[in-house]
Each structure stands twice: as structure tokens, then as C-alpha cells.
Coordinates of C-alpha atoms in Angstrom, one line a residue:
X288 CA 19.5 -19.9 -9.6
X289 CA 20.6 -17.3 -12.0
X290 CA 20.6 -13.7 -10.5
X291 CA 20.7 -10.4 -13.1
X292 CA 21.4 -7.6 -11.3
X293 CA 20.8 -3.9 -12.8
X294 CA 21.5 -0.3 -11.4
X295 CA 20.1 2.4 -12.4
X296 CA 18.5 5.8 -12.1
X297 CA 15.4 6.0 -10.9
X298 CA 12.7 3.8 -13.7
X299 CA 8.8 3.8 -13.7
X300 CA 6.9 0.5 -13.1
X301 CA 6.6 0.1 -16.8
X302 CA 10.5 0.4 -17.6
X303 CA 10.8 -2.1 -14.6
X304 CA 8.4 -4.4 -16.2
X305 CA 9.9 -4.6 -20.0
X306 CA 13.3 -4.7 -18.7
X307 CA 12.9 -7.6 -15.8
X308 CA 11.1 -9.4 -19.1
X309 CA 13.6 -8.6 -21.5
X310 CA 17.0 -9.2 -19.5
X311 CA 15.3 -12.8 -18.4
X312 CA 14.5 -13.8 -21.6
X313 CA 17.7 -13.0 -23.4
X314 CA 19.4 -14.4 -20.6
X315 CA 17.7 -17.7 -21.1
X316 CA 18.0 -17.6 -24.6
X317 CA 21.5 -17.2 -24.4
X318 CA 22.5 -19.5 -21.7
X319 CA 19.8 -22.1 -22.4
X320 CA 18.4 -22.2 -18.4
X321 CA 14.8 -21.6 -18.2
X322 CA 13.1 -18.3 -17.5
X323 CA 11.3 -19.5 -14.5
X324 CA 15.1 -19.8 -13.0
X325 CA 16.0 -16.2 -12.8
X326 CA 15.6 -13.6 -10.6
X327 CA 16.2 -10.2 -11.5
X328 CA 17.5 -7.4 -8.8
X329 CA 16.9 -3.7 -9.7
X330 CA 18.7 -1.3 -7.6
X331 CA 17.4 2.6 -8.1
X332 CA 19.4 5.2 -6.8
X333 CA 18.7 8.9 -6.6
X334 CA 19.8 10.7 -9.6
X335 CA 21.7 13.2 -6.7
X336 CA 23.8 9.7 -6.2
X337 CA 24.5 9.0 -9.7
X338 CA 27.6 10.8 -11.7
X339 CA 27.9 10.8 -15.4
X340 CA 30.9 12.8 -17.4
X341 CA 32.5 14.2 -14.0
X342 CA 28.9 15.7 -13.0
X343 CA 26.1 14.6 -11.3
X344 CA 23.6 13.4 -12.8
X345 CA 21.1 15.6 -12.0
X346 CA 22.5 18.5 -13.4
X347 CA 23.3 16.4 -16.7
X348 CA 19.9 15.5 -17.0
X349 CA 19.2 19.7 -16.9
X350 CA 21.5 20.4 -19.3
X351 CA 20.1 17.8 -22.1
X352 CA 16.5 19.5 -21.5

């Protein structure tokens, strides 16, 4: 039982989607085990929770808009 485990920011259903499909399928690829093996953990946290470059990422996110 391979597990992939991602966190992140907060991602829309869709992101989930193509990422859970795309990690599992490189992942099989390169270790040759079967798709069906995996299971894939997303863990979201609050963008308040998150730092990037010494700032939170909140406010990083305001200042690239």
C-alpha cells in the first residue's frame, strides 16, 4: 500500500482531482506498482497557517495581485 502525501494551500475539487490522478499515475509509472495500490492524502491548511519568504502567506498572495 503505497501512500502519497501532499500539503498544500487551500485547492478546489478540480485541482484535487488532476493532482490525486496525476501524482498516482507517475507514481506507478515510476515505481512499476499498480494504480489501484495507492492512496493519496491531501492535507489543506489555511493560507493564515502557511509562510512563504518569512511572510505569511496570505499577505504574499496580496502582494502578487
Amino acid at each position: 500500500m503505497p501512500v502519497i502525501t501532499l500539503n498544500s494551500a487551500k485547492l478546489s475539487k478540480e485541482q484535487k482531482g488532476e493532482l490525486i490522478k496525476e501524482l498516482t499515475a507517475v507514481a506507478a509509472k515510476i515505481m512499476n506498482i499498480p494504480e489501484q495500490s495507492y492512496y493519496v492524502f491531501l492535507k489543506e491548511n489555511e493560507t493564515d497557517n502557511v509562510g512563504v519568504g518569512g511572510q505569511l502567506l496570505a499577505e504574499y498572495l496580496k502582494d502578487k495581485v
